[in-house]
Coordinates of N, CA and C in Angstrom, one line a residue:
X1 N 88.7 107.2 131.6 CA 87.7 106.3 131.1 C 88.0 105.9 129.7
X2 N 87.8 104.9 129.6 CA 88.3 104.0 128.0 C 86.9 104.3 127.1
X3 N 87.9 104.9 126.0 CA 86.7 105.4 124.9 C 86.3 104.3 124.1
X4 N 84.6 104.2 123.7 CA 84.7 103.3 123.2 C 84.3 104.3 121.2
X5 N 84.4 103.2 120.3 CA 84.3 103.6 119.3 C 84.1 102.0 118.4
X6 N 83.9 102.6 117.3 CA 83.1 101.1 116.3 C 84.4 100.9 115.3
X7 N 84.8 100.0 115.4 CA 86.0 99.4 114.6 C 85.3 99.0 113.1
X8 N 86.1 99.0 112.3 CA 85.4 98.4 110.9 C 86.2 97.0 110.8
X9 N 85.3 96.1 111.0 CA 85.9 94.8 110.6 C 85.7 93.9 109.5
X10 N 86.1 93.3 108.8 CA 85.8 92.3 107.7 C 86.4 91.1 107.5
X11 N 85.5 90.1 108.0 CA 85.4 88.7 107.6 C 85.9 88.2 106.6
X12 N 87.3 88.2 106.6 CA 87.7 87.4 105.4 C 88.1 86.0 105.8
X13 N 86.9 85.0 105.0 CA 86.6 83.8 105.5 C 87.5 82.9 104.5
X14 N 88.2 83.4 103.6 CA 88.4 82.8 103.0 C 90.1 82.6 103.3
X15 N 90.5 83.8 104.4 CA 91.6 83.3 105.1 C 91.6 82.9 106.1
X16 N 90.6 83.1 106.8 CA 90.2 82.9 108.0 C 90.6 84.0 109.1
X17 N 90.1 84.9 108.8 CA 90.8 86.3 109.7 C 90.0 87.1 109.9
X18 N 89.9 87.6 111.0 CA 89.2 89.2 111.1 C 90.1 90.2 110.5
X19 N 89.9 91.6 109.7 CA 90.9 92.0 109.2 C 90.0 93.6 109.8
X20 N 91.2 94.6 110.0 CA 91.0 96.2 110.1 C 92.5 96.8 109.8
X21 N 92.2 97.8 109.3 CA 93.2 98.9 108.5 C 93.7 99.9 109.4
X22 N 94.3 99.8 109.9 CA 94.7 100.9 110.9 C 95.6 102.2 110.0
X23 N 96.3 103.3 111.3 CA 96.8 103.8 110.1 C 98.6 103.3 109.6
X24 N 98.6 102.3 110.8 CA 100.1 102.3 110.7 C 100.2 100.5 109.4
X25 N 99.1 100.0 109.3 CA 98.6 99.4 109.0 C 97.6 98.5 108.9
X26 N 97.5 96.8 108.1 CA 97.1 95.8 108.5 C 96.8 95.1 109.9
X27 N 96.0 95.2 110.7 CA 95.8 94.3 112.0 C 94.3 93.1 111.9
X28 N 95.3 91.5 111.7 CA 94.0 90.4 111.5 C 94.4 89.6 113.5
X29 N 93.1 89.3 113.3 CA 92.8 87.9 114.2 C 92.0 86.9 113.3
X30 N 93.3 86.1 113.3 CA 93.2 84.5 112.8 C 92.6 83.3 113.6
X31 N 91.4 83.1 112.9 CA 90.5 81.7 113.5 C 89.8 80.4 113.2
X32 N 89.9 79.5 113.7 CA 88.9 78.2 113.2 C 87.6 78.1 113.6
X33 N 87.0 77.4 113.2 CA 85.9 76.9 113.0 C 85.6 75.4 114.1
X34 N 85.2 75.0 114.7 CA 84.0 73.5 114.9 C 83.1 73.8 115.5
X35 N 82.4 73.3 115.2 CA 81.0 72.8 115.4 C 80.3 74.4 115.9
X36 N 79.8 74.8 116.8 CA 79.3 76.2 117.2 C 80.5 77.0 117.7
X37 N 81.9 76.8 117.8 CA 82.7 77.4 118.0 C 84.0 77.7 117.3
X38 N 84.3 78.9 117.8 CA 85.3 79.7 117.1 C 86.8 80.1 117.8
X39 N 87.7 79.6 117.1 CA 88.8 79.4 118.0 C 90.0 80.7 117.7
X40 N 90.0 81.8 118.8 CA 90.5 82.4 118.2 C 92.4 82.0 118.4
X41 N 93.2 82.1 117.3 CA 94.7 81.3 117.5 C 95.8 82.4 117.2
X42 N 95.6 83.5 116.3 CA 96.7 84.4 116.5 C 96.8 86.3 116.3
X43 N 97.4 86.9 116.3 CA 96.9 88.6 116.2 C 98.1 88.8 115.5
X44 N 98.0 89.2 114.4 CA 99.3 90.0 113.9 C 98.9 91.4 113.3
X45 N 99.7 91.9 113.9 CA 100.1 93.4 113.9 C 101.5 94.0 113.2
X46 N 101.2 95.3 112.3 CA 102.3 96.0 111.7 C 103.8 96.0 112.9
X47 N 104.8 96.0 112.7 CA 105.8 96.2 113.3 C 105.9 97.4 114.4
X48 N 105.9 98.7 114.1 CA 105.6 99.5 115.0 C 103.9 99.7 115.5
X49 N 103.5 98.6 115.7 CA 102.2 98.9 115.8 C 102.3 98.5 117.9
X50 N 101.8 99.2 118.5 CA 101.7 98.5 120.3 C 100.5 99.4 120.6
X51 N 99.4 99.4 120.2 CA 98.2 99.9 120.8 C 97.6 99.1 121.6
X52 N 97.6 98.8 122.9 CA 96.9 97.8 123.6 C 95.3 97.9 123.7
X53 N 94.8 99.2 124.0 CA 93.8 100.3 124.1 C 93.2 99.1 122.3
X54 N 93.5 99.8 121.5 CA 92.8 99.8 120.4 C 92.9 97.6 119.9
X55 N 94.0 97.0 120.3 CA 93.8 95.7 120.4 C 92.2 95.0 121.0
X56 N 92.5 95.5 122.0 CA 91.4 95.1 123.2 C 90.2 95.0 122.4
X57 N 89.9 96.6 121.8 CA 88.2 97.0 121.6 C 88.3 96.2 119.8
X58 N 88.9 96.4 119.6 CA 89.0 95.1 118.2 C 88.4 93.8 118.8
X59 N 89.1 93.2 119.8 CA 88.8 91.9 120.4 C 87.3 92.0 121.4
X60 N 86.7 93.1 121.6 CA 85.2 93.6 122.1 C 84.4 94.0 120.8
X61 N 85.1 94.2 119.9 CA 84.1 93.6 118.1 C 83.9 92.5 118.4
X62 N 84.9 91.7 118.3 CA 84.9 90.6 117.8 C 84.0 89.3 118.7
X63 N 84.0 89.7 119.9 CA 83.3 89.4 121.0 C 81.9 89.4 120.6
X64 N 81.3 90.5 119.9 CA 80.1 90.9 119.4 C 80.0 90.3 118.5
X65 N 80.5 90.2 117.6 CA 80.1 89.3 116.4 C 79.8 87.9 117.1
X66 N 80.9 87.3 117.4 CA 80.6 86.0 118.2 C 79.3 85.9 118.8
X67 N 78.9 86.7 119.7 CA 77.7 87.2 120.7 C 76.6 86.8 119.4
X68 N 76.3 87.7 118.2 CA 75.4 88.1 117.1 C 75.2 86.2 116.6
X69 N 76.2 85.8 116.2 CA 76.2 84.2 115.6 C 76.3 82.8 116.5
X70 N 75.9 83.8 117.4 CA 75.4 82.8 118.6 C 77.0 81.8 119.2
X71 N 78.3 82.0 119.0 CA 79.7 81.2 118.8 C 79.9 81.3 120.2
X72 N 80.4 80.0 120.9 CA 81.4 80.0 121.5 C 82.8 80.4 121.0
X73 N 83.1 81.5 122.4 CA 84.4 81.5 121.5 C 85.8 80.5 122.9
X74 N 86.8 79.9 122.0 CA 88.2 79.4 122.5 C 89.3 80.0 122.2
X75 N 89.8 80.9 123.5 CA 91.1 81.6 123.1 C 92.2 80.5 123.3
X76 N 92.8 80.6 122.4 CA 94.1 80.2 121.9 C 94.9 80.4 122.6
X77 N 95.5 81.9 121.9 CA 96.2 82.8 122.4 C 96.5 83.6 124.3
X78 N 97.6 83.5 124.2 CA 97.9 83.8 125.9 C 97.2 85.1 126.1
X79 N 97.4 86.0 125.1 CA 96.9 87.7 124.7 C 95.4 87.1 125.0
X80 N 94.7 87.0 124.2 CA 93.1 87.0 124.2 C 93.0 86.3 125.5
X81 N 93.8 85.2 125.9 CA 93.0 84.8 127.4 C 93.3 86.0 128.9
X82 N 94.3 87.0 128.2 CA 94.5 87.9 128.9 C 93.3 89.0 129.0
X83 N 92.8 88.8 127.8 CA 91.8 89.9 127.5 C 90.8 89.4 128.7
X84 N 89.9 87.7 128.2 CA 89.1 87.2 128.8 C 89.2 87.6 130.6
X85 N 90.1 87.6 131.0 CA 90.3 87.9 132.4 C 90.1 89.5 133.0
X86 N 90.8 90.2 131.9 CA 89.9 91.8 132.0 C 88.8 91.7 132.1
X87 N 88.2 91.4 131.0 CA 86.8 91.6 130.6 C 85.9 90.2 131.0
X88 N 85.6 90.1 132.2 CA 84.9 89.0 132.6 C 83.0 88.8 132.2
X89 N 82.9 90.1 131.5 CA 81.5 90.0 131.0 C 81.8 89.1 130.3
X90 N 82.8 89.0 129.2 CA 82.6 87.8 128.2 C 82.7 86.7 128.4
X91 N 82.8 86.4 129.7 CA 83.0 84.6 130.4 C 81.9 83.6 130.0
X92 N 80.6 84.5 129.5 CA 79.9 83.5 128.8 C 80.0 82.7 127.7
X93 N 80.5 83.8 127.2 CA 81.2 83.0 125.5 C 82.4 81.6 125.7
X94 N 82.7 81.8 126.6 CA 83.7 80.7 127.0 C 82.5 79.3 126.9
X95 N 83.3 78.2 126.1 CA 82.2 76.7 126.1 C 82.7 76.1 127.5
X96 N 81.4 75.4 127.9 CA 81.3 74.4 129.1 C 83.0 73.6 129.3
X97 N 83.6 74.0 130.5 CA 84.6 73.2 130.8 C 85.9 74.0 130.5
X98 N 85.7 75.2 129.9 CA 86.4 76.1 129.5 C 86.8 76.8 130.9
X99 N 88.4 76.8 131.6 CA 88.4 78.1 132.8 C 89.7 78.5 132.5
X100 N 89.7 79.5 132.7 CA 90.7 81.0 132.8 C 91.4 81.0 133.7

């Protein structure tokens, strides 16, 4: 069973990234902005970093926040639309005309 736990995230809006400190290091998801929605476009991660487990629940933060500020969210990335197809609860966040 996949554990869940609360990630610490921080909105650095000024890069436009979700940012968390791991221990191996730095992990952001990089995003835009229009109108009620939020586009998510890239994930970079430390060099030896391959946690898929701990990617995921970063990207089920991030889901939440979205959820909290009312956002559609638009995955970009091949990864996050990978996610969206695991996790089919979040198919709501997807905007009108959006399919997976």
């Amino acid at each position: 069973m996949e554990s869940s736990f609360i990630i610490e995230i921080k909105d650095n809006t000024f890069a436009r990234q979700f940012e968390t400190i791991t221990d191996k290091g730095l992990v952001t998801v990089e995003y835009s902005f229009q109108e009620k929605k939020i586009f998510l476009t890239k994930i970079s991660v430390p060099d030896s970093f391959d946690d898929e487990v701990f990617i995921s629940n970063l990207l089920k933060e991030i889901m939440a926040i979205a959820i909290e500020r009312k956002l559609k969210v638009v995955p970009i990335l091949p990864k996050i639309v990978v996610f969206f197809k695991k996790n089919p609860i979040y198919k709501e966040l997807l905007p009108p005309g959006i399919r997976l």
